[in-house]
Coordinates of C-alpha atoms in Angstrom, one line a residue:
M1 CA -103.2 57.9 215.3
E2 CA -104.5 54.5 214.6
G3 CA -107.4 53.0 213.1
S4 CA -110.3 54.1 210.6
P5 CA -110.6 58.1 210.1
I6 CA -112.9 59.6 212.6
P7 CA -116.3 60.5 211.0
V8 CA -117.5 64.1 210.6
L9 CA -121.3 64.5 211.3
T10 CA -123.5 67.2 210.4
V11 CA -126.4 67.4 213.2
Q12 CA -129.8 69.2 212.5
T13 CA -130.5 71.7 215.3
A14 CA -132.8 74.4 215.9
P15 CA -131.6 78.2 217.0
Y16 CA -132.0 79.9 220.4
E17 CA -133.1 83.4 220.7
D18 CA -130.9 84.1 223.9
Q19 CA -127.4 83.4 222.9
R20 CA -126.4 86.9 222.6
P21 CA -122.7 87.2 224.3
T22 CA -123.0 89.8 227.1
G23 CA -119.7 91.6 226.2
G24 CA -116.3 90.3 225.2
G25 CA -117.8 87.4 223.2
G26 CA -118.9 85.7 226.5
L27 CA -122.1 83.7 226.9
R28 CA -122.9 83.2 230.7
R29 CA -126.0 81.0 231.8
P30 CA -127.1 78.7 234.5
T31 CA -125.0 75.4 234.2
G32 CA -128.4 73.4 233.9
L33 CA -129.0 75.2 230.7
F34 CA -125.7 74.2 229.3
E35 CA -126.1 70.7 230.5
G36 CA -129.7 69.9 230.0
Q37 CA -130.8 71.9 227.0
R38 CA -130.8 70.2 223.8
N39 CA -127.9 71.5 221.5
Y40 CA -127.4 74.4 223.8
L41 CA -123.7 74.5 224.1
P42 CA -123.0 73.0 220.5
N43 CA -125.2 75.6 219.0
F44 CA -123.0 78.5 220.5
V45 CA -120.0 76.8 219.7
Q46 CA -120.9 76.3 216.3
S47 CA -122.1 80.2 216.2
L48 CA -118.6 81.2 217.7
L49 CA -116.5 79.0 215.2
S50 CA -118.6 80.3 212.3
S51 CA -118.0 83.8 213.2
I52 CA -114.3 83.2 212.2
D53 CA -114.0 83.7 208.3
L54 CA -113.4 80.4 206.6
R55 CA -110.3 81.2 205.1
D56 CA -108.9 82.2 208.7
R57 CA -110.5 79.1 210.3
Q58 CA -109.2 76.2 208.3
G59 CA -106.0 74.8 209.4
C60 CA -105.6 77.6 212.1
T61 CA -104.4 77.2 215.8
M62 CA -106.8 77.9 218.9
V63 CA -106.3 77.7 222.5
V64 CA -108.7 76.0 224.9
G65 CA -108.7 76.4 228.7
S66 CA -111.0 76.5 231.6
D67 CA -111.4 77.3 235.3
G68 CA -112.4 73.9 236.3
R69 CA -115.7 74.4 237.3
Y70 CA -118.5 71.8 236.9
F71 CA -119.3 70.8 233.3
S72 CA -115.9 72.1 232.0
R73 CA -114.6 68.4 231.2
A74 CA -117.8 67.7 229.3
A75 CA -117.8 71.0 227.5
I76 CA -114.1 70.8 226.6
D77 CA -114.9 67.6 224.7
V78 CA -117.6 69.2 222.7
V79 CA -115.4 72.1 221.9
V80 CA -112.6 69.8 220.7
Q81 CA -114.9 67.6 218.7
M82 CA -116.6 70.7 217.1
A83 CA -113.3 72.4 216.4
A84 CA -111.9 69.2 214.5
A85 CA -115.2 69.1 212.6
N86 CA -114.9 72.8 211.5
G87 CA -111.4 72.7 210.2
I88 CA -109.3 74.0 213.0
G89 CA -105.8 72.4 212.6
R90 CA -104.6 72.6 216.1
L91 CA -105.7 73.1 219.5
V92 CA -103.5 74.1 222.4
I93 CA -105.2 73.0 225.7
G94 CA -103.9 73.3 229.3
Q95 CA -103.4 70.1 231.2
N96 CA -106.5 68.6 232.8
G97 CA -108.3 71.4 230.8
I98 CA -107.0 74.0 233.2
L99 CA -105.8 77.5 232.0
S100 CA -106.3 80.9 233.5
T101 CA -107.9 83.7 231.5
P102 CA -104.5 85.7 231.7
A103 CA -102.6 82.4 230.5
V104 CA -105.1 82.0 227.7
S105 CA -104.2 85.4 226.3
C106 CA -100.6 85.1 227.0
I107 CA -100.5 81.7 224.8
I108 CA -102.6 83.3 221.9
R109 CA -100.0 86.1 221.5
K110 CA -97.1 83.8 222.1
I111 CA -98.0 81.3 219.3
K112 CA -100.0 83.7 217.1
A113 CA -103.3 81.7 217.4
A114 CA -106.5 82.6 215.8
G115 CA -108.2 83.0 219.0
G116 CA -109.2 81.0 222.1
I117 CA -112.1 79.6 223.9
I118 CA -112.3 79.9 227.7
L119 CA -114.9 78.0 229.5
T120 CA -115.5 80.0 232.7
A121 CA -118.4 82.1 234.3
S122 CA -115.6 84.4 236.0
H123 CA -116.5 85.1 239.9
S124 CA -119.8 83.3 239.6
P125 CA -120.9 80.1 241.6
G126 CA -120.0 76.7 240.1
G127 CA -121.4 73.4 240.5
P128 CA -124.7 71.9 239.0
G129 CA -126.7 74.8 240.6
G130 CA -124.2 77.5 239.5
E131 CA -123.3 79.2 236.4
F132 CA -121.3 78.4 233.3
G133 CA -119.9 80.3 230.5
V134 CA -118.2 80.1 227.2
K135 CA -115.7 83.0 226.3
F136 CA -114.2 83.9 223.1
N137 CA -110.9 85.8 222.8
V138 CA -109.6 86.8 219.5
S139 CA -106.1 86.9 217.7
N140 CA -104.8 89.9 220.0
G141 CA -105.4 87.6 223.1
G142 CA -108.2 90.0 224.1
P143 CA -111.9 89.6 224.6
A144 CA -113.9 89.7 221.4
P145 CA -115.0 93.3 220.4
D146 CA -118.7 94.1 219.9
V147 CA -118.6 93.4 216.2
V148 CA -117.6 90.0 216.8
S149 CA -120.1 89.2 219.6
D150 CA -122.8 90.7 217.3
K151 CA -121.8 88.3 214.3
I152 CA -122.0 85.4 216.7
Y153 CA -125.2 86.4 218.0
Q154 CA -126.8 86.9 214.3
I155 CA -125.3 83.3 213.4
S156 CA -127.0 81.9 216.4
K157 CA -130.4 83.1 215.6
T158 CA -130.7 81.3 212.4
L159 CA -128.4 78.3 212.9
E160 CA -130.0 75.0 211.7
E161 CA -127.0 72.6 212.0
Y162 CA -123.6 72.0 213.5
T163 CA -120.8 69.7 212.8
I164 CA -118.9 67.5 215.1
C165 CA -116.7 64.5 215.5
P166 CA -118.4 62.8 218.3
D167 CA -116.0 59.8 218.5
L168 CA -112.9 62.0 219.0
R169 CA -111.4 61.6 222.5
V170 CA -108.6 63.6 223.9
D171 CA -106.6 62.5 227.0
L172 CA -106.2 65.8 228.6
T173 CA -104.1 64.5 231.4
R174 CA -101.3 63.7 229.1
L175 CA -98.7 66.3 228.1
G176 CA -97.7 66.3 224.7
R177 CA -99.0 66.0 221.0
Q178 CA -102.0 63.7 220.0
E179 CA -103.0 63.3 216.3
F180 CA -106.4 62.4 214.8
D181 CA -107.2 61.4 211.2
L182 CA -110.6 62.7 210.2
E183 CA -112.8 61.5 207.3
N184 CA -112.5 64.1 204.3
K185 CA -109.5 65.8 205.8
F186 CA -106.1 65.8 204.1
K187 CA -104.2 66.8 207.2
P188 CA -104.6 65.2 210.8
F189 CA -106.1 67.2 213.5
R190 CA -103.6 68.1 216.3
V191 CA -104.0 68.5 220.0
E192 CA -101.1 69.7 222.0
I193 CA -101.7 69.4 226.0
V194 CA -99.2 72.1 227.6
D195 CA -98.4 72.5 231.1
S196 CA -100.9 75.0 232.6
V197 CA -98.4 77.6 234.0
D198 CA -95.1 77.3 232.1
I199 CA -95.6 79.8 229.2
Y200 CA -97.1 82.1 231.4
L201 CA -94.5 82.0 233.9
S202 CA -91.9 82.7 231.2
L203 CA -93.7 85.8 230.4
L204 CA -93.7 87.1 233.9
R205 CA -90.1 86.3 234.2
N206 CA -89.4 89.1 231.7
I207 CA -91.6 91.5 233.4
F208 CA -90.6 91.4 237.1
D209 CA -87.2 91.1 239.1
F210 CA -87.9 87.9 240.5
N211 CA -84.8 88.0 242.8
A212 CA -86.0 91.1 244.5
I213 CA -89.4 89.5 245.1
R214 CA -87.6 86.2 246.1
S215 CA -85.6 88.1 248.7
L216 CA -88.5 89.9 250.1
L217 CA -90.3 86.3 250.6
T218 CA -87.2 84.3 251.9
G219 CA -84.7 86.8 253.3
P220 CA -83.9 87.5 257.0
S221 CA -86.8 90.1 257.1
Q222 CA -89.2 87.8 255.3
L223 CA -92.7 89.1 254.4
K224 CA -95.2 86.7 255.5
I225 CA -97.8 86.3 253.0
R226 CA -101.4 84.4 252.7
I227 CA -102.5 83.9 249.1
D228 CA -106.0 82.3 248.7
A229 CA -106.8 80.6 245.2
M230 CA -110.7 80.2 246.4
N231 CA -110.5 76.7 244.7
G232 CA -110.5 78.1 241.3
V233 CA -108.0 77.9 238.4
M234 CA -105.2 79.8 240.2
G235 CA -104.0 77.0 242.5
P236 CA -101.3 75.5 240.2
Y237 CA -100.1 79.0 239.5
V238 CA -100.0 80.1 243.0
R239 CA -98.0 77.0 244.0
K240 CA -95.6 76.8 241.0
I241 CA -94.9 80.6 240.8
L242 CA -95.2 82.0 244.3
C243 CA -94.0 79.0 246.3
D244 CA -91.8 77.1 243.9
E245 CA -90.3 79.8 241.9
L246 CA -90.2 82.7 244.4
G247 CA -89.7 80.7 247.7
A248 CA -92.9 81.4 249.3
P249 CA -93.5 78.5 252.1
A250 CA -96.0 76.2 250.8
N251 CA -98.2 76.9 253.6
S252 CA -98.5 80.6 252.3
A253 CA -101.3 79.2 249.8
I254 CA -104.7 78.0 250.7
N255 CA -107.6 76.6 248.6
C256 CA -105.2 75.7 246.0
I257 CA -106.9 72.5 244.6
P258 CA -109.5 73.6 241.9
L259 CA -112.9 72.3 242.7
E260 CA -115.7 71.9 240.5
D261 CA -118.0 73.9 242.8
F262 CA -115.1 76.2 244.4
G263 CA -115.8 74.6 247.8
G264 CA -119.3 75.8 247.7
H265 CA -118.4 79.3 248.0
P266 CA -118.6 82.0 245.2
P267 CA -115.0 82.3 243.9
D268 CA -115.5 86.2 244.2
P269 CA -112.0 88.1 245.7
N270 CA -114.0 90.7 247.8
L271 CA -114.6 91.3 251.5
T272 CA -117.9 89.5 251.3
Y273 CA -116.8 86.1 250.2
A274 CA -112.9 86.1 250.8
T275 CA -113.7 85.8 254.5
T276 CA -111.3 82.9 255.0
L277 CA -108.5 85.0 254.1
L278 CA -109.7 88.3 255.8
E279 CA -109.9 86.6 259.2
A280 CA -106.4 85.2 258.7
M281 CA -105.0 88.7 257.8
R282 CA -107.0 90.2 260.9
G283 CA -104.8 88.0 263.1
G284 CA -101.7 90.3 262.3
E285 CA -99.4 87.2 261.5
Y286 CA -99.4 87.9 257.8
G287 CA -98.1 91.1 256.2
F288 CA -99.6 90.7 252.6
G289 CA -102.7 88.9 251.5
A290 CA -104.3 88.3 248.2
A291 CA -107.2 86.3 246.8
F292 CA -108.2 85.5 243.1
D293 CA -111.5 84.7 241.2
A294 CA -112.3 81.4 239.5
D295 CA -110.4 82.3 236.2
G296 CA -107.6 84.4 237.7
D297 CA -108.1 87.6 236.1
R298 CA -109.4 89.3 239.3
Y299 CA -107.7 90.0 242.7
M300 CA -108.0 91.5 246.0
I301 CA -105.0 92.9 248.2
L302 CA -105.2 93.0 252.0
G303 CA -102.4 94.3 254.3
Q304 CA -101.6 93.3 257.9
N305 CA -104.4 93.1 260.1
G306 CA -106.8 93.0 257.4
F307 CA -106.2 96.5 255.8
F308 CA -108.3 96.6 252.7
V309 CA -106.9 98.0 249.5
N310 CA -109.9 99.0 247.0
A311 CA -109.4 98.2 243.5
S312 CA -109.3 101.9 242.4
D313 CA -106.7 102.7 244.8
S314 CA -104.7 99.7 243.7
L315 CA -104.8 100.7 240.4
A316 CA -103.8 104.5 241.2
I317 CA -101.0 103.0 243.5
I318 CA -99.5 100.9 240.8
A319 CA -99.4 103.9 238.3
A320 CA -97.6 106.0 240.9
N321 CA -94.9 103.2 241.5
F322 CA -94.4 102.0 238.0
S323 CA -90.7 102.6 238.3
C324 CA -90.6 99.6 240.6
I325 CA -91.4 97.2 237.8
P326 CA -88.6 96.5 235.2
Y327 CA -91.2 96.0 232.3
F328 CA -92.4 99.6 232.7
C329 CA -88.8 101.0 233.1
Q330 CA -87.9 99.3 229.7
M331 CA -91.1 100.0 227.9
G332 CA -92.1 103.3 229.3
V333 CA -95.7 104.4 230.1
R334 CA -97.8 105.7 227.2
G335 CA -101.2 106.2 228.7
F336 CA -103.7 104.9 231.4
G337 CA -107.1 103.7 231.2
R338 CA -109.8 103.0 233.6
S339 CA -113.6 102.2 233.3
M340 CA -116.1 104.9 233.9
P341 CA -117.4 103.7 237.3
T342 CA -113.6 103.2 238.7
S343 CA -112.9 105.9 241.1
T344 CA -110.8 109.0 239.6
A345 CA -107.8 108.2 241.8
L346 CA -105.9 107.3 238.7
D347 CA -106.7 110.6 237.2
K348 CA -104.7 112.4 239.9
V349 CA -101.7 110.4 239.2
A350 CA -101.8 110.9 235.6
K351 CA -102.1 114.4 235.8
S352 CA -98.7 114.6 238.0
M353 CA -97.1 112.4 235.5
K354 CA -98.4 114.3 232.5
V355 CA -99.8 110.9 231.1
P356 CA -103.3 110.7 229.4
V357 CA -106.0 108.9 230.9
Y358 CA -108.8 107.1 228.7
E359 CA -112.1 106.6 230.6
T360 CA -114.0 103.8 228.8
P361 CA -117.2 101.7 229.4
T362 CA -116.9 98.6 231.7
G363 CA -115.2 95.6 229.7
W364 CA -111.6 94.9 228.9
R365 CA -112.2 94.8 225.2
F366 CA -112.3 98.5 225.1
F367 CA -108.8 98.5 226.6
S368 CA -107.4 96.0 224.3
S369 CA -108.1 98.4 221.4
L370 CA -106.1 101.2 223.2
M371 CA -103.3 99.0 224.0
D372 CA -103.0 97.5 220.3
S373 CA -102.8 101.0 219.2
G374 CA -100.0 101.9 221.6
R375 CA -101.9 104.4 223.4
C376 CA -102.4 102.6 226.8
S377 CA -99.8 100.7 229.2
L378 CA -101.7 100.4 232.3
C379 CA -105.5 100.0 232.9
G380 CA -108.1 98.8 235.4
E381 CA -111.6 98.5 236.7
E382 CA -113.3 98.8 240.1
S383 CA -114.2 95.1 240.0
F384 CA -110.8 94.1 241.1
G385 CA -109.4 93.9 237.6
T386 CA -106.0 95.5 236.7
G387 CA -103.6 94.7 233.9
S388 CA -101.1 96.1 231.4
D389 CA -100.1 95.7 227.8
H390 CA -98.3 92.5 228.4
I391 CA -101.4 90.7 227.3
R392 CA -104.9 91.6 226.6
E393 CA -106.7 90.5 229.7
K394 CA -106.8 91.7 233.2
D395 CA -104.4 89.8 235.2
G396 CA -104.7 88.8 239.0
L397 CA -101.2 87.3 239.5
W398 CA -99.5 90.1 237.6
A399 CA -101.2 92.5 239.8
V400 CA -100.0 90.8 243.1
L401 CA -96.6 90.4 241.7
V402 CA -96.6 94.1 241.0
W403 CA -97.6 94.9 244.6
L404 CA -94.7 92.6 246.0
S405 CA -92.4 94.4 243.7
I406 CA -93.5 97.7 245.2
L407 CA -93.1 96.3 248.8
A408 CA -89.6 95.0 248.0
A409 CA -88.5 98.4 246.4
R410 CA -90.1 100.7 249.0
K411 CA -89.5 98.5 252.1
Q412 CA -92.9 99.7 253.7
S413 CA -96.1 97.7 254.7
V414 CA -99.1 97.8 252.4
E415 CA -100.9 100.1 254.7
E416 CA -98.0 102.6 254.8
I417 CA -97.8 102.8 251.1
V418 CA -101.4 103.4 250.9
R419 CA -101.4 106.0 253.4
D420 CA -98.5 107.8 251.7
H421 CA -100.4 107.7 248.4
W422 CA -103.4 109.3 250.2
T423 CA -101.3 112.0 251.7
K424 CA -99.8 112.9 248.4
F425 CA -102.6 112.6 245.9
G426 CA -105.9 112.7 248.4
R427 CA -108.2 109.8 249.3
H428 CA -111.0 108.9 247.1
Y429 CA -113.6 107.3 249.4
Y430 CA -115.5 104.6 247.2
C431 CA -118.0 102.2 247.7
R432 CA -120.2 99.9 245.1
F433 CA -123.5 98.7 246.2
D434 CA -125.0 95.6 244.1
Y435 CA -128.7 94.8 243.9
E436 CA -128.6 91.4 242.2
A437 CA -131.1 89.0 241.1
L438 CA -133.6 91.6 240.3
D439 CA -136.6 91.0 237.8
P440 CA -135.2 92.1 234.4
R441 CA -138.0 94.3 233.6
T442 CA -138.0 95.9 237.0
A443 CA -134.3 96.7 236.7
Y444 CA -134.8 97.9 233.1
F445 CA -137.7 100.4 234.1
I446 CA -135.8 101.8 237.1
M447 CA -132.8 102.6 235.0
R448 CA -135.1 104.2 232.2
D449 CA -137.1 106.2 234.8
L450 CA -133.7 107.4 236.5
E451 CA -132.1 108.3 233.1
A452 CA -135.3 110.4 232.3
L453 CA -135.2 112.1 235.5
I454 CA -131.4 113.2 235.7
T455 CA -131.1 114.2 232.2
D456 CA -134.1 116.6 232.3
K457 CA -133.1 120.0 232.6
S458 CA -134.7 120.7 235.8
F459 CA -132.3 118.2 237.3
S460 CA -129.4 120.3 236.3
H461 CA -128.0 122.3 239.2
Q462 CA -130.4 120.8 241.6
Q463 CA -129.3 120.8 245.2
F464 CA -129.6 118.0 247.8
A465 CA -129.3 118.6 251.5
V466 CA -128.4 115.6 253.5
G467 CA -127.5 116.2 257.3
N468 CA -124.9 119.1 257.3
N469 CA -124.0 118.2 253.6
I470 CA -125.1 120.1 250.6
Y471 CA -124.5 118.5 247.3
S472 CA -124.9 120.6 244.1
V473 CA -125.3 118.8 240.6
E474 CA -122.8 120.0 238.1
K475 CA -123.2 117.6 235.3
T476 CA -125.4 114.5 234.6
D477 CA -125.4 112.2 231.6
S478 CA -126.0 108.8 230.1
F479 CA -122.2 107.8 229.4
E480 CA -121.1 107.2 225.9
Y481 CA -117.7 106.4 224.7
M482 CA -115.9 107.1 221.3
D483 CA -113.0 104.8 220.8
P484 CA -110.2 107.0 219.7
V485 CA -108.8 104.2 217.6
D486 CA -111.8 103.7 215.1
G487 CA -114.2 106.2 216.2
T488 CA -117.0 103.6 217.3
V489 CA -119.3 105.0 219.6
T490 CA -120.8 103.0 222.4
K491 CA -123.7 104.4 224.0
R492 CA -126.0 103.9 227.3
Q493 CA -123.1 102.9 229.5
G494 CA -124.1 104.1 232.6
L495 CA -125.7 107.0 234.3
R496 CA -123.5 109.8 236.0
I497 CA -124.2 112.6 238.4
I498 CA -121.2 114.6 239.1
F499 CA -121.2 117.2 241.9
S500 CA -119.7 120.4 242.2
D501 CA -117.3 119.0 244.8
A502 CA -116.3 116.1 242.4
S503 CA -118.1 113.5 244.2
R504 CA -119.8 111.2 241.8
L505 CA -123.0 108.9 241.9
I506 CA -123.3 106.2 238.9
F507 CA -125.9 103.8 238.2
R508 CA -125.3 100.9 235.9
L509 CA -127.1 97.9 234.7
S510 CA -124.5 95.1 234.7
A511 CA -124.4 92.9 231.7
S512 CA -122.5 90.1 233.3
S513 CA -125.5 88.6 234.9
S514 CA -127.4 85.6 233.2
V515 CA -131.0 85.7 233.4
R516 CA -131.5 88.0 236.4
G517 CA -130.7 91.9 236.6
T518 CA -128.1 93.5 238.6
I519 CA -128.0 97.1 239.3
R520 CA -125.0 98.6 240.6
I521 CA -124.7 102.0 242.4
Y522 CA -121.1 103.5 242.7
A523 CA -120.5 106.6 245.1
E524 CA -117.3 108.5 245.3
S525 CA -116.1 111.4 247.3
Y526 CA -112.8 113.1 247.3
E527 CA -111.0 114.2 250.5
K528 CA -107.6 116.0 250.1
D529 CA -107.1 116.6 253.9
P530 CA -105.0 114.0 255.5
S531 CA -106.6 114.6 259.0
K532 CA -109.7 113.1 257.4
H533 CA -108.5 109.9 255.7
D534 CA -109.4 107.7 258.3
K535 CA -112.8 107.6 258.2
E536 CA -115.0 104.7 257.2
P537 CA -116.0 104.6 253.5
Q538 CA -119.6 104.0 254.1
A539 CA -119.8 106.6 256.8
V540 CA -118.4 109.4 254.4
L541 CA -120.6 108.2 251.6
S542 CA -123.9 107.8 253.4
P543 CA -125.2 111.3 252.4
L544 CA -124.5 110.3 248.7
I545 CA -126.0 106.9 249.0
A546 CA -129.2 108.5 250.7
I547 CA -129.4 110.7 247.4
A548 CA -129.1 107.6 245.2
L549 CA -131.8 105.8 247.0
K550 CA -134.2 108.8 247.0
I551 CA -133.9 109.5 243.3
S552 CA -134.0 105.8 242.2
Q553 CA -136.5 104.3 244.6
I554 CA -134.8 101.1 244.3
H555 CA -136.0 99.9 247.7
E556 CA -139.6 100.9 247.0
R557 CA -139.6 99.4 243.5
T558 CA -137.9 96.1 244.3
G559 CA -138.9 95.4 247.8
R560 CA -135.4 95.2 248.9
K561 CA -134.2 96.5 252.2
G562 CA -130.6 96.9 251.1
P563 CA -127.9 95.7 248.5
T564 CA -127.0 92.1 248.1
V565 CA -123.1 92.9 248.2
I566 CA -121.2 96.1 249.3
T567 CA -117.5 96.4 248.0

């Protein structure tokens, strides 16, 4: 801390009308908008900081991290400069600006920070032509609740100025404390650069039996694994935790260098985009495979020969095997949670355990409320997000370590564990069909007309004949959720058609996209008979999909011939 105090400037600006967070306090837009539109990033950061009450903001500690995508370094500079000017007392930042979303949640809770700012657009593409995002996590470590997101948006619509210290420069490469003397500030502004992995790793050591996992990965019957970080934030975590700490060979981990464009591929852990991992697993050399998204909160599990475990099944299997995890044995299991579109496989496990299940809208903030109140211990979403109450975010690496713990305890393969689960609880055939990059008005009107159709009394108990299958409508609705903690009601969270055989069709307009619309169609069919558990999901679900296409007219109204992505 040398020289003259750093000046604090007030900059005049004009508000933007499109800075409404899409859920959980996050704003996701094309990178070019953040980079090129005058004051676009400072406006949102100021709105975010101003949403924190002044008495809570002055002198507080916040956490900052990014998934390493293009524009992250420049954006971190802006966040640091504005945090200092707005009275934040200390920032804790991952080295080189790198922190996974689970690690940010962990650190917020560990140091009792006021919140955190995560620079990520999740699984969306990076690079100059990709997407960028700014996400706000609150003091419990979880995504901002809707009331906070609404406050940020209201501030953004009338913003006339922001404050910044443009001359403040932080060295993100150097671990340790850096202090800065600011004009008209009695105390110096402090930045602490921390190892990106260490605090999170300490938490995991208290959750899992690392010795058991180490023996699985290094013993005489060593399980060969293949882990794909997809050139996102998880590279350092995979190398330090799975390789250095747990003994997996260094060549078990691929694509572990965070790249600004994620190597030119969407960092989305599914069968469409994680093709490098899928091909390696199909070769039969590896017994366990996993991939992570850009910010490390989503994951995918594959078994030998490319055996795919869908996210809904993974959640249910983790619930059924909770006794393999020391953390759950010590803390107990109070309840489970799943997003409404997630298959009902978890419900079957919960019923056998006499544990309540909370069905919520999509968005981790709904689970955070349940966990804070002690109602929920394990939760997940069909979009490859699973987590527990150890933090308040979904956690990809935690889920992978759970799976390795189950493999170590049961001494079976991934496929054997899944098939045993199906035999005991039945198989939930499940697929999601994404229609991406739709005209927003077209997407809106498709959903509006579909809601009018299925909620009309004449639709109730209607029958659909497709081939040899007859589906009788038992229930339809536009899903709404009442939070059991505070009574808050969240409406219009997806359209549901539930048939008499418990099959489901769900239509949802995704809120995670930026300027284009995405309609997701989910199909689920339950099969108890083990002799019918070897069919291809799309073949089983094709009659339901035919019904979905007929009533939605999505191909006719969009000009599409099929979905963009199938998971």
